[in-house]
Coordinates of C-alpha atoms in Angstrom, one line a residue:
M1 CA -52.9 -22.1 72.4
G2 CA -51.9 -22.8 68.7
F3 CA -55.0 -21.1 67.4
I4 CA -53.6 -17.9 69.2
S5 CA -50.1 -18.5 68.1
S6 CA -51.7 -18.6 64.6
F7 CA -53.5 -16.1 65.0
L8 CA -50.7 -13.7 65.8
G9 CA -48.8 -15.1 63.4
I10 CA -50.9 -14.0 60.3
L11 CA -51.8 -10.6 62.5
G12 CA -47.9 -9.8 62.2
F13 CA -47.7 -10.9 58.7
G14 CA -50.1 -8.4 57.5
V15 CA -49.4 -5.5 59.6
G16 CA -45.3 -6.1 59.1
I17 CA -45.6 -5.8 55.1
P18 CA -47.5 -2.5 54.5
L19 CA -45.4 -1.2 57.7
G20 CA -42.0 -2.5 56.3
L21 CA -43.0 -0.9 52.9
F22 CA -44.4 2.4 54.5
I23 CA -41.0 2.5 56.1
G24 CA -38.7 1.6 53.2
F25 CA -40.7 4.1 50.6
F26 CA -39.9 7.3 53.2
L27 CA -36.6 6.0 53.5
F28 CA -35.7 6.4 50.0
I29 CA -37.7 9.6 49.2
Y30 CA -36.0 11.4 51.7
S31 CA -32.3 9.7 51.1
A32 CA -32.7 11.2 47.4
S33 CA -33.9 14.7 48.5
Q34 CA -30.6 14.8 50.5
D35 CA -29.0 13.4 47.8
D36 CA -30.4 16.0 45.6
H37 CA -29.7 18.6 48.0
H38 CA -26.1 17.9 48.0
L39 CA -26.0 17.7 44.4
K40 CA -24.1 20.7 42.3
D41 CA -25.3 22.3 39.4
P42 CA -23.3 20.7 36.1
V43 CA -20.7 23.1 34.4
C44 CA -21.8 24.0 31.1
R45 CA -19.3 25.5 28.5
P46 CA -20.1 26.8 25.1
L47 CA -18.8 24.4 22.3
S48 CA -16.5 26.9 20.7
E49 CA -14.6 26.5 24.0
L50 CA -14.0 22.6 23.4
D51 CA -11.1 21.2 21.8
T52 CA -11.3 18.6 19.1
D53 CA -10.9 15.5 20.9
S54 CA -13.8 17.1 23.4
L55 CA -16.5 17.3 20.3
D56 CA -15.6 14.3 19.4
E57 CA -16.6 12.6 23.3
V58 CA -20.0 14.9 23.5
I59 CA -21.4 14.6 19.8
T60 CA -19.8 11.5 18.1
E61 CA -22.3 11.6 15.4
L62 CA -21.7 14.8 13.8
P63 CA -20.2 15.3 10.4
I64 CA -16.4 15.7 10.7
W65 CA -16.9 19.2 9.2
V66 CA -18.7 20.4 12.0
K67 CA -16.0 20.2 13.9
R68 CA -13.4 20.6 12.3
S69 CA -13.2 23.8 10.4
D70 CA -10.5 22.7 7.7
Y71 CA -13.0 20.0 6.7
D72 CA -15.7 21.0 3.6
R73 CA -19.2 20.4 3.4
V74 CA -19.7 17.8 0.1
D75 CA -23.3 17.5 -0.3
W76 CA -23.3 18.1 -3.6
L77 CA -21.7 15.2 -3.7
N78 CA -22.7 12.6 -2.0
K79 CA -26.2 13.6 -4.0
F80 CA -23.9 12.9 -6.8
L81 CA -22.9 8.9 -5.5
Y82 CA -26.4 8.3 -5.0
Y83 CA -27.7 9.1 -8.4
M84 CA -24.2 7.0 -10.0
W85 CA -24.4 4.3 -7.2
P86 CA -26.7 2.0 -9.2
Y87 CA -24.5 2.2 -12.2
L88 CA -21.1 2.5 -10.0
D89 CA -22.3 -0.9 -8.1
K90 CA -22.2 -2.8 -11.6
A91 CA -19.2 -1.6 -12.7
I92 CA -17.6 -2.5 -9.1
C93 CA -18.7 -5.7 -8.7
R94 CA -17.7 -6.7 -12.3
M95 CA -14.0 -5.5 -11.9
I96 CA -14.4 -7.8 -8.1
R97 CA -14.9 -10.7 -10.5
V98 CA -12.1 -9.7 -12.9
M99 CA -10.0 -9.5 -10.0
A100 CA -11.3 -12.5 -8.0
E101 CA -10.8 -14.8 -10.6
P102 CA -6.8 -15.0 -11.3
I103 CA -7.0 -15.7 -7.3
F104 CA -9.4 -18.5 -7.3
A105 CA -7.6 -20.0 -9.4
E106 CA -4.7 -20.6 -7.8
Y107 CA -6.7 -22.3 -5.1
I108 CA -8.4 -24.5 -7.7
G109 CA -6.5 -28.1 -7.0
K110 CA -5.4 -27.5 -3.5
F111 CA -6.6 -28.2 -0.3
Q112 CA -9.4 -30.9 -2.5
C113 CA -11.0 -27.4 -3.6
E114 CA -12.4 -28.5 -7.2
A115 CA -14.8 -25.1 -7.8
I116 CA -14.8 -21.4 -6.6
D117 CA -16.9 -18.6 -8.0
F118 CA -19.2 -16.0 -7.4
E119 CA -23.2 -16.5 -6.6
I120 CA -24.1 -12.9 -6.1
V121 CA -22.0 -9.9 -6.5
S122 CA -23.8 -6.4 -5.1
L123 CA -22.9 -3.8 -3.0
G124 CA -26.5 -2.9 -2.3
T125 CA -28.4 -0.4 -2.7
L126 CA -26.9 2.2 -0.4
P127 CA -24.1 4.3 -1.6
P128 CA -20.8 5.3 0.9
T129 CA -21.8 8.9 2.6
I130 CA -18.3 11.5 2.6
H131 CA -18.5 13.5 6.2
G132 CA -16.5 16.0 4.8
I133 CA -13.4 16.4 2.6
K134 CA -10.2 18.5 3.2
I135 CA -8.0 19.9 0.3
Y136 CA -4.1 20.4 0.6
E137 CA -2.0 22.6 -1.4
T138 CA 0.8 21.3 -3.0
N139 CA 3.7 22.5 -5.0
E140 CA 4.0 19.1 -7.0
R141 CA 2.1 18.0 -10.0
D142 CA -0.5 15.9 -7.5
L143 CA -3.4 16.9 -6.1
V144 CA -4.0 15.6 -2.3
M145 CA -7.2 15.4 -0.6
E146 CA -8.7 13.4 2.6
P147 CA -12.2 12.5 2.8
A148 CA -14.4 11.1 6.0
I149 CA -15.9 8.2 4.8
K150 CA -18.8 5.9 6.4
W151 CA -20.5 3.1 4.5
A152 CA -23.3 1.3 6.2
G153 CA -24.9 -0.8 3.6
N154 CA -26.5 -3.5 2.7
Q155 CA -24.2 -5.4 1.0
N156 CA -24.5 -9.4 -0.5
I157 CA -21.5 -11.0 -1.7
T158 CA -21.8 -14.9 -1.9
V159 CA -18.7 -17.5 -2.9
A160 CA -19.5 -20.8 -3.6
I161 CA -17.1 -23.3 -2.9
K162 CA -17.3 -27.0 -3.8
V163 CA -15.0 -28.8 -2.1
L164 CA -15.3 -32.9 -1.9
S165 CA -17.7 -32.5 -4.5
Q166 CA -19.9 -30.2 -1.4
R167 CA -21.0 -27.3 -2.6
I168 CA -20.1 -24.5 0.2
T169 CA -21.5 -21.1 0.6
V170 CA -20.1 -18.6 2.3
Q171 CA -21.9 -14.9 2.2
L172 CA -20.9 -11.7 3.2
V173 CA -23.3 -9.5 4.6
D174 CA -24.2 -5.9 6.5
M175 CA -20.7 -4.3 6.1
Q176 CA -20.0 -1.4 8.1
V177 CA -16.7 0.8 7.1
F178 CA -15.6 3.8 8.5
T179 CA -12.3 5.4 7.7
L180 CA -10.2 8.8 6.8
L181 CA -8.7 8.3 3.6
R182 CA -6.1 9.8 1.7
I183 CA -6.3 9.7 -1.9
I184 CA -3.6 11.2 -4.3
L185 CA -4.1 12.5 -8.0
K186 CA -0.3 11.6 -9.0
C187 CA 1.0 12.9 -11.9
L188 CA -1.0 15.7 -13.3
V189 CA -0.7 15.7 -17.1
P190 CA -2.7 17.1 -19.9
T191 CA -4.0 13.9 -21.2
F192 CA -7.4 12.9 -20.2
P193 CA -8.5 12.5 -17.3
C194 CA -5.5 14.4 -16.5
F195 CA -3.7 11.9 -13.7
A196 CA -1.6 9.4 -14.1
S197 CA -2.6 7.2 -11.2
I198 CA -4.6 7.6 -8.0
V199 CA -3.1 6.5 -4.9
V200 CA -4.8 5.6 -1.6
S201 CA -4.0 5.4 2.1
L202 CA -5.8 5.4 5.7
M203 CA -4.9 7.9 7.5
E204 CA -6.5 6.0 10.5
K205 CA -7.1 2.7 11.7
P206 CA -10.2 1.5 10.0
H207 CA -13.6 0.6 11.5
I208 CA -14.6 -2.1 9.7
D209 CA -17.7 -4.4 10.9
F210 CA -19.6 -7.7 8.8
G211 CA -21.4 -10.1 8.7
M212 CA -20.5 -13.6 7.6
N213 CA -23.1 -16.5 6.8
V214 CA -21.6 -20.3 6.3
L215 CA -24.0 -22.6 4.8
G216 CA -26.9 -20.1 5.9
C217 CA -25.2 -19.9 10.2
D218 CA -23.8 -16.6 11.1
I219 CA -20.5 -18.0 12.3
M220 CA -20.3 -14.2 13.8
S221 CA -22.3 -15.6 16.7
V222 CA -19.9 -17.4 18.2
P223 CA -18.7 -16.3 21.9
G224 CA -15.3 -14.4 21.1
L225 CA -14.7 -14.9 17.1
Y226 CA -17.1 -11.9 16.4
R227 CA -14.4 -9.4 17.7
S228 CA -11.4 -11.2 17.0
V229 CA -12.2 -11.5 13.4
Q230 CA -12.8 -8.0 13.3
D231 CA -9.4 -6.2 15.0
T232 CA -7.4 -9.0 13.0
I233 CA -8.8 -7.8 9.9
A234 CA -8.6 -4.3 11.0
K235 CA -4.8 -5.0 11.5
Q236 CA -4.0 -6.6 8.7
V237 CA -5.8 -3.2 6.8
A238 CA -4.0 -0.6 8.7
S239 CA -0.8 -2.6 8.5
L240 CA -1.1 -2.8 4.5
Y241 CA -2.5 0.4 3.9
L242 CA -1.6 3.2 7.3
W243 CA 0.3 6.4 6.1
P244 CA 2.8 6.7 4.6
R245 CA 2.1 2.9 2.8
T246 CA 0.0 3.4 0.0
F247 CA -1.9 2.1 -2.5
E248 CA -1.7 2.4 -6.5
I249 CA -3.8 2.1 -9.0
P250 CA -2.4 3.1 -12.5
I251 CA -5.0 5.0 -14.4
L252 CA -2.9 6.1 -17.6
D253 CA -0.8 3.6 -19.9
A254 CA 3.0 4.4 -19.5
S255 CA 3.1 4.5 -23.3
S256 CA 0.7 7.4 -23.1
V257 CA 2.3 9.5 -20.1
A258 CA 5.6 11.0 -19.5
I259 CA 6.6 8.5 -16.5
K260 CA 9.6 9.9 -14.0
K261 CA 12.5 8.8 -15.0
P262 CA 15.7 8.8 -12.7
V263 CA 17.8 11.6 -11.8
G264 CA 20.0 10.8 -9.4
I265 CA 21.4 8.3 -6.9
L266 CA 20.7 7.9 -3.1
H267 CA 23.7 6.5 -1.2
V268 CA 22.8 5.4 2.2
K269 CA 25.4 3.8 4.3
V270 CA 23.9 2.3 7.9
V271 CA 26.4 2.9 10.3
R272 CA 24.7 1.5 13.7
A273 CA 21.6 1.5 16.1
I274 CA 21.6 2.2 19.8
K275 CA 19.3 0.9 22.8
L276 CA 17.1 -1.9 20.6
L277 CA 13.7 -2.9 22.1
K278 CA 14.2 -6.6 24.0
M279 CA 12.3 -9.1 21.9
D280 CA 13.8 -12.3 22.0
I281 CA 13.2 -14.4 25.3
L282 CA 16.7 -13.9 26.5
G283 CA 16.5 -10.4 26.3
T284 CA 18.0 -9.5 23.0
S285 CA 16.9 -8.8 19.6
D286 CA 18.2 -10.0 16.2
P287 CA 18.4 -6.1 14.3
Y288 CA 18.1 -5.5 10.5
V289 CA 17.2 -2.8 8.7
K290 CA 15.0 -2.1 5.6
L291 CA 15.6 1.0 3.1
S292 CA 13.0 1.8 0.7
L293 CA 11.7 4.9 -1.3
S294 CA 8.3 6.0 -1.4
G295 CA 6.3 5.9 -4.8
E296 CA 8.4 2.5 -5.7
R297 CA 7.6 -0.8 -6.3
L298 CA 11.1 -2.2 -6.2
P299 CA 12.2 -4.2 -3.5
S300 CA 13.8 -3.3 -0.2
K301 CA 17.1 -2.5 0.5
K302 CA 18.0 -4.9 3.6
T303 CA 21.2 -5.2 5.8
T304 CA 23.0 -8.5 7.1
I305 CA 21.1 -10.1 10.6
K306 CA 23.1 -9.0 13.4
K307 CA 22.1 -11.9 16.6
R308 CA 21.3 -11.0 19.9
N309 CA 22.4 -7.7 20.2
L310 CA 20.5 -4.4 20.7
N311 CA 23.3 -2.0 20.1
P312 CA 24.4 -3.6 16.1
E313 CA 27.4 -2.0 13.9
W314 CA 26.1 -2.4 10.5
N315 CA 28.6 0.5 8.5
E316 CA 27.0 -1.0 5.1
N317 CA 26.2 0.9 1.8
F318 CA 23.0 0.7 -0.4
K319 CA 22.3 2.9 -3.6
L320 CA 19.0 3.8 -4.6
L321 CA 17.6 5.5 -7.7
V322 CA 15.7 8.8 -6.9
K323 CA 12.9 9.9 -9.4
D324 CA 12.1 13.1 -7.7
P325 CA 14.3 14.5 -4.6
Q326 CA 11.7 17.2 -3.8
S327 CA 9.2 14.6 -3.0
Q328 CA 10.1 11.6 -2.1
I329 CA 11.1 9.8 1.2
L330 CA 13.5 6.9 2.8
N331 CA 11.5 4.7 4.4
I332 CA 13.8 3.4 7.1
N333 CA 12.2 0.1 8.7
V334 CA 14.2 -1.8 11.6
F335 CA 13.3 -5.4 12.6
D336 CA 13.8 -8.4 14.5
W337 CA 14.8 -11.4 12.6
D338 CA 12.4 -14.3 13.6
K339 CA 13.2 -18.1 12.4
V340 CA 9.5 -19.1 12.5
G341 CA 6.4 -16.5 11.4
A342 CA 6.4 -12.9 11.1
H343 CA 9.8 -11.0 11.8
D344 CA 8.7 -8.1 14.5
K345 CA 9.0 -4.6 14.0
L346 CA 11.5 -2.9 16.5
G347 CA 11.0 1.1 15.3
S348 CA 10.4 3.1 11.9
Q349 CA 11.7 6.3 10.6
V350 CA 11.4 8.6 7.4
I351 CA 13.9 11.1 6.0
P352 CA 12.8 13.4 3.4
L353 CA 14.7 13.9 0.1
K354 CA 14.5 17.6 0.4
L355 CA 16.9 18.1 3.0
L356 CA 20.1 16.6 1.4
K357 CA 22.2 19.1 -0.3
P358 CA 23.3 17.5 -3.6
Q359 CA 26.7 16.0 -3.7
E360 CA 27.2 17.3 0.5
S361 CA 26.8 13.6 2.7
T362 CA 24.4 14.6 5.6
E363 CA 24.6 12.3 9.0
F364 CA 21.2 11.6 10.9
V365 CA 20.7 10.5 14.3
L366 CA 16.8 9.5 15.2
D367 CA 14.7 8.1 17.3
L368 CA 13.3 5.0 16.1
L369 CA 9.3 5.3 16.2
K370 CA 6.4 2.6 16.4
N371 CA 4.7 4.2 13.5
T372 CA 4.4 7.7 12.1
N373 CA 0.6 7.6 13.2
V374 CA 0.4 11.0 15.2
S375 CA -2.5 10.1 17.5
D376 CA -0.8 6.4 18.6
P377 CA -0.5 7.4 22.2
Q378 CA 2.4 4.3 22.3
K379 CA 4.3 6.7 19.3
M380 CA 6.6 8.6 22.1
K381 CA 7.8 4.9 23.9
P382 CA 12.0 4.7 23.8
R383 CA 12.3 2.3 20.9
G384 CA 16.6 2.9 20.5
K385 CA 17.9 5.4 18.0
I386 CA 19.7 4.3 14.4
M387 CA 22.1 6.2 12.8
L388 CA 22.8 6.9 9.1
E389 CA 25.1 8.7 6.6
L390 CA 23.1 9.9 3.4
K391 CA 24.3 11.5 0.0
Y392 CA 21.9 12.5 -3.0
A393 CA 24.5 12.4 -6.2
P394 CA 22.5 13.6 -9.4
F395 CA 23.2 12.9 -13.1
R396 CA 25.0 14.5 -15.1
E397 CA 23.5 16.3 -17.8
D398 CA 23.4 14.6 -20.7
S399 CA 25.5 15.3 -23.5
N400 CA 24.1 13.4 -26.3
I401 CA 20.2 14.1 -28.1
L402 CA 18.7 10.8 -29.9
I403 CA 16.9 11.9 -33.1
G404 CA 14.8 9.6 -34.9
A405 CA 14.9 6.7 -32.5
L406 CA 11.3 5.7 -32.9
D407 CA 11.3 4.5 -36.5
G408 CA 14.4 1.8 -35.4
S409 CA 16.9 3.9 -37.2
P410 CA 18.4 5.9 -34.8
R411 CA 20.4 9.1 -35.9
I412 CA 22.7 11.1 -32.8
E413 CA 23.5 14.0 -32.6
S414 CA 26.5 15.0 -30.2
Q415 CA 26.4 18.6 -28.2
N416 CA 29.9 18.4 -28.9
D417 CA 32.1 18.7 -32.2
G418 CA 35.5 16.6 -33.1
P419 CA 36.7 14.0 -31.4
C420 CA 35.5 15.2 -27.8
G421 CA 32.3 14.4 -29.0
T422 CA 33.0 10.3 -29.2
M423 CA 35.1 10.1 -25.8
T424 CA 33.7 6.9 -23.6
P425 CA 32.0 8.4 -20.6
S426 CA 33.5 7.4 -17.3
G427 CA 32.5 7.2 -13.5
A428 CA 29.5 5.1 -11.6
G429 CA 26.2 5.6 -13.0
V430 CA 22.6 3.8 -14.1
L431 CA 21.7 1.8 -17.1
M432 CA 17.9 1.9 -17.9
V433 CA 16.2 -1.0 -19.9
T434 CA 12.7 -0.3 -20.6
V435 CA 11.2 -3.1 -22.7
Q436 CA 8.3 -1.4 -24.2
G437 CA 6.5 -4.3 -26.1
A438 CA 7.2 -7.1 -29.1
E439 CA 5.5 -7.8 -32.3
D440 CA 5.2 -11.6 -34.1
V441 CA 5.6 -13.5 -31.2
E442 CA 4.4 -16.7 -31.6
G443 CA 4.3 -20.1 -29.2
E444 CA 3.7 -23.5 -30.9
H445 CA 1.3 -24.3 -27.4
H446 CA 0.5 -21.2 -25.7
N447 CA 0.7 -17.3 -26.3
N448 CA 0.8 -15.7 -22.7
P449 CA 4.2 -13.2 -23.6
Y450 CA 6.4 -11.8 -21.0
A451 CA 10.3 -10.6 -20.8
L452 CA 13.3 -11.3 -19.1
V453 CA 15.8 -8.9 -18.5
I454 CA 19.1 -10.8 -17.7
F455 CA 22.3 -8.5 -16.9
K456 CA 25.3 -9.7 -14.7
G457 CA 23.9 -12.4 -12.7
E458 CA 20.5 -10.2 -12.2
T459 CA 17.7 -11.0 -13.4
K460 CA 14.4 -9.2 -13.6
K461 CA 10.7 -9.8 -15.2
S462 CA 8.0 -7.7 -16.7
K463 CA 3.8 -8.9 -16.2
M464 CA 2.7 -11.7 -18.1
I465 CA -0.5 -10.3 -20.9
K466 CA -2.4 -13.2 -22.2
R467 CA -3.3 -14.3 -25.2
T468 CA -1.7 -11.7 -27.7
R469 CA 1.2 -12.2 -30.0
D470 CA 2.0 -8.2 -29.7
P471 CA 2.1 -7.5 -26.3
L472 CA 2.9 -3.8 -24.8
W473 CA 4.8 -4.1 -21.4
N474 CA 6.1 -0.5 -21.6
E475 CA 8.3 -1.6 -18.0
E476 CA 11.1 0.2 -16.8
F477 CA 14.4 -1.5 -15.0
Q478 CA 17.5 -0.3 -14.0
F479 CA 20.7 -1.7 -13.3
V480 CA 23.0 0.3 -10.7
L481 CA 26.8 0.0 -11.8
E482 CA 30.1 1.1 -10.5
E483 CA 31.4 1.8 -14.2
P484 CA 30.2 2.1 -17.8
P485 CA 29.6 -1.3 -19.4
V486 CA 31.4 -0.8 -22.0
N487 CA 32.6 -4.5 -22.5
D488 CA 28.8 -6.2 -21.6
K489 CA 25.6 -7.2 -23.3
I490 CA 22.4 -7.4 -21.9
H491 CA 20.2 -10.8 -22.1
I492 CA 16.5 -10.2 -22.5
K493 CA 14.3 -13.5 -23.3
V494 CA 10.7 -13.6 -24.5
L495 CA 8.6 -16.3 -23.2
S496 CA 5.2 -17.7 -22.7
R497 CA 4.0 -19.9 -19.7
R498 CA 0.2 -21.2 -19.0
R499 CA -1.0 -23.6 -15.9
V500 CA -1.8 -26.9 -16.7
I501 CA -2.8 -29.2 -13.8
G502 CA -1.5 -27.2 -11.3
F503 CA 1.8 -26.5 -12.7
W504 CA 2.8 -24.2 -14.7
Q505 CA 4.1 -24.5 -18.5
K506 CA 7.1 -22.4 -20.2
E507 CA 7.6 -22.2 -24.2
S508 CA 10.2 -19.7 -25.2
L509 CA 9.6 -17.4 -28.0
G510 CA 13.1 -16.0 -28.8
H511 CA 16.0 -13.5 -27.4
V512 CA 18.5 -11.4 -28.2
D513 CA 21.4 -10.5 -26.8
I514 CA 22.3 -6.2 -27.0
D515 CA 25.9 -4.8 -26.6
L516 CA 26.4 -1.8 -24.9
A517 CA 29.0 0.2 -26.4
D518 CA 26.9 2.3 -28.5
V519 CA 24.4 2.7 -25.4
V520 CA 27.2 4.5 -23.4
H521 CA 28.5 6.1 -26.0
N522 CA 24.9 7.7 -27.5
G523 CA 23.6 7.9 -23.9
R524 CA 19.9 6.7 -25.5
I525 CA 19.5 3.9 -27.9
N526 CA 15.5 3.4 -28.5
R527 CA 15.2 0.6 -31.2
K528 CA 12.9 -2.5 -32.3
Y529 CA 15.7 -6.2 -32.6
H530 CA 14.6 -9.0 -34.3
L531 CA 14.0 -12.1 -31.8
I532 CA 17.1 -15.2 -32.3
D533 CA 14.8 -18.8 -32.5
S534 CA 11.4 -16.6 -33.5
K535 CA 10.1 -16.7 -37.2
N536 CA 9.2 -12.9 -37.3
G537 CA 9.2 -11.7 -34.0
M538 CA 10.8 -8.6 -32.7
V539 CA 11.1 -6.6 -29.6
H540 CA 11.0 -2.8 -29.1
V541 CA 13.6 -2.0 -26.1
E542 CA 15.0 1.4 -24.9
L543 CA 18.1 1.7 -23.5
R544 CA 19.6 4.7 -21.5
W545 CA 22.9 5.2 -19.5
K546 CA 23.2 7.9 -17.0
T547 CA 26.5 8.7 -15.4
I548 CA 26.9 10.2 -11.9

């Protein structure tokens, strides 16, 4: 019996497997043919009938000039970049070293850091590729273009950090950047290269990818770290430079190009907000408003903070200097104040100043938006409303003309004859102070001069210029006043400072007090003043008074 059962088992195994495979194969073929029988022919549409979004999904790798008719093909520009790239690489790397040097210097001595320096700075042999460019026609003295840039390079940027006598190397490699830029050549002027500055901003959130090696190990291979780092960097870059935020690169010195002067004052009354978002745990928010004008580097104006209020009333007034009412924009941002960490943005809006009529008060009730990116799906999410009152007040025309001021001996010609030409102007206005430079300022220990302009308790500070006795600042500061400063003086200091063992050492190079009565009567004074407490030092200052 045992032999028979074993024999039948072997026979069943040998016959069952081939039979099962045959039946399974037959069923698979049969079911596949039945499925093919029920399949419908796919719907075919010509590319000309597809919209932009459908084209992006179907043919993602095609250049943007193929998918969008308003973009131009620029093969010649890519060829130009290809041949120029070895030289651009060296020039840009040299600029990176110069810009990074003061940043590295700030961290030396902190966190047990003894030294930071570049080992290798190379952007590789592969230049960026411009996949298309769009040019805007404007009525301003600007040139606006939007290039679509892709850069998958073989960069190698290595930084050596010395901490506790141990040398640590951090290497950035294989960076990929895909982005849509807006580049504005501002203030076209008849001085080569024919524009005063380059303004750059992002039109969409960039795609950034890179590798990072620390001590020879790729830390981007750590699970979860890669995606979080890439997303964080992309968000931070977008928060800084996503339109309408901009990054301006000055090209021409202020002394060689006519810089726009203020032409009026924008009066802004922040009235109230309605139905703001709930950001706090208790279902409330602590809102405040920040106001700024596009194209300005001045600090934003801020309202007070309204604690635990989704329908705050401010009724607060602000004054902002206007340089170009036809192109400037009022940026309005509402934030939720937090005691710890960054303040959350509740919403934002913009108002072009060209909508305002001079000397007429206009009321605006605006829906708050997450941002101004039209492609953001959350843009239309309700975020409340904000109410403002705006009035643009242009300055009066100058009644006096300054002649011969640059030689230090001003001669005033008045357009009015007789006593009327010497009448004191009245009314609110703005005092503009341009600290152009200084001569023969010498310190006992160091010469890194900068200027302080002090007026009515408010202090303005110029940039510091290292290792010079004849600095050129060409920086303008404004003070908005309710009445002419006939009986006031402005105090200007020239100081020098250097960093020693983590501390800043300051040294006075001289100061001067300037009476403002002549400025109010004449409209403009441009002179060189001898510095008190300085052997031969002089400061060159231009003062203007504009009345509303």
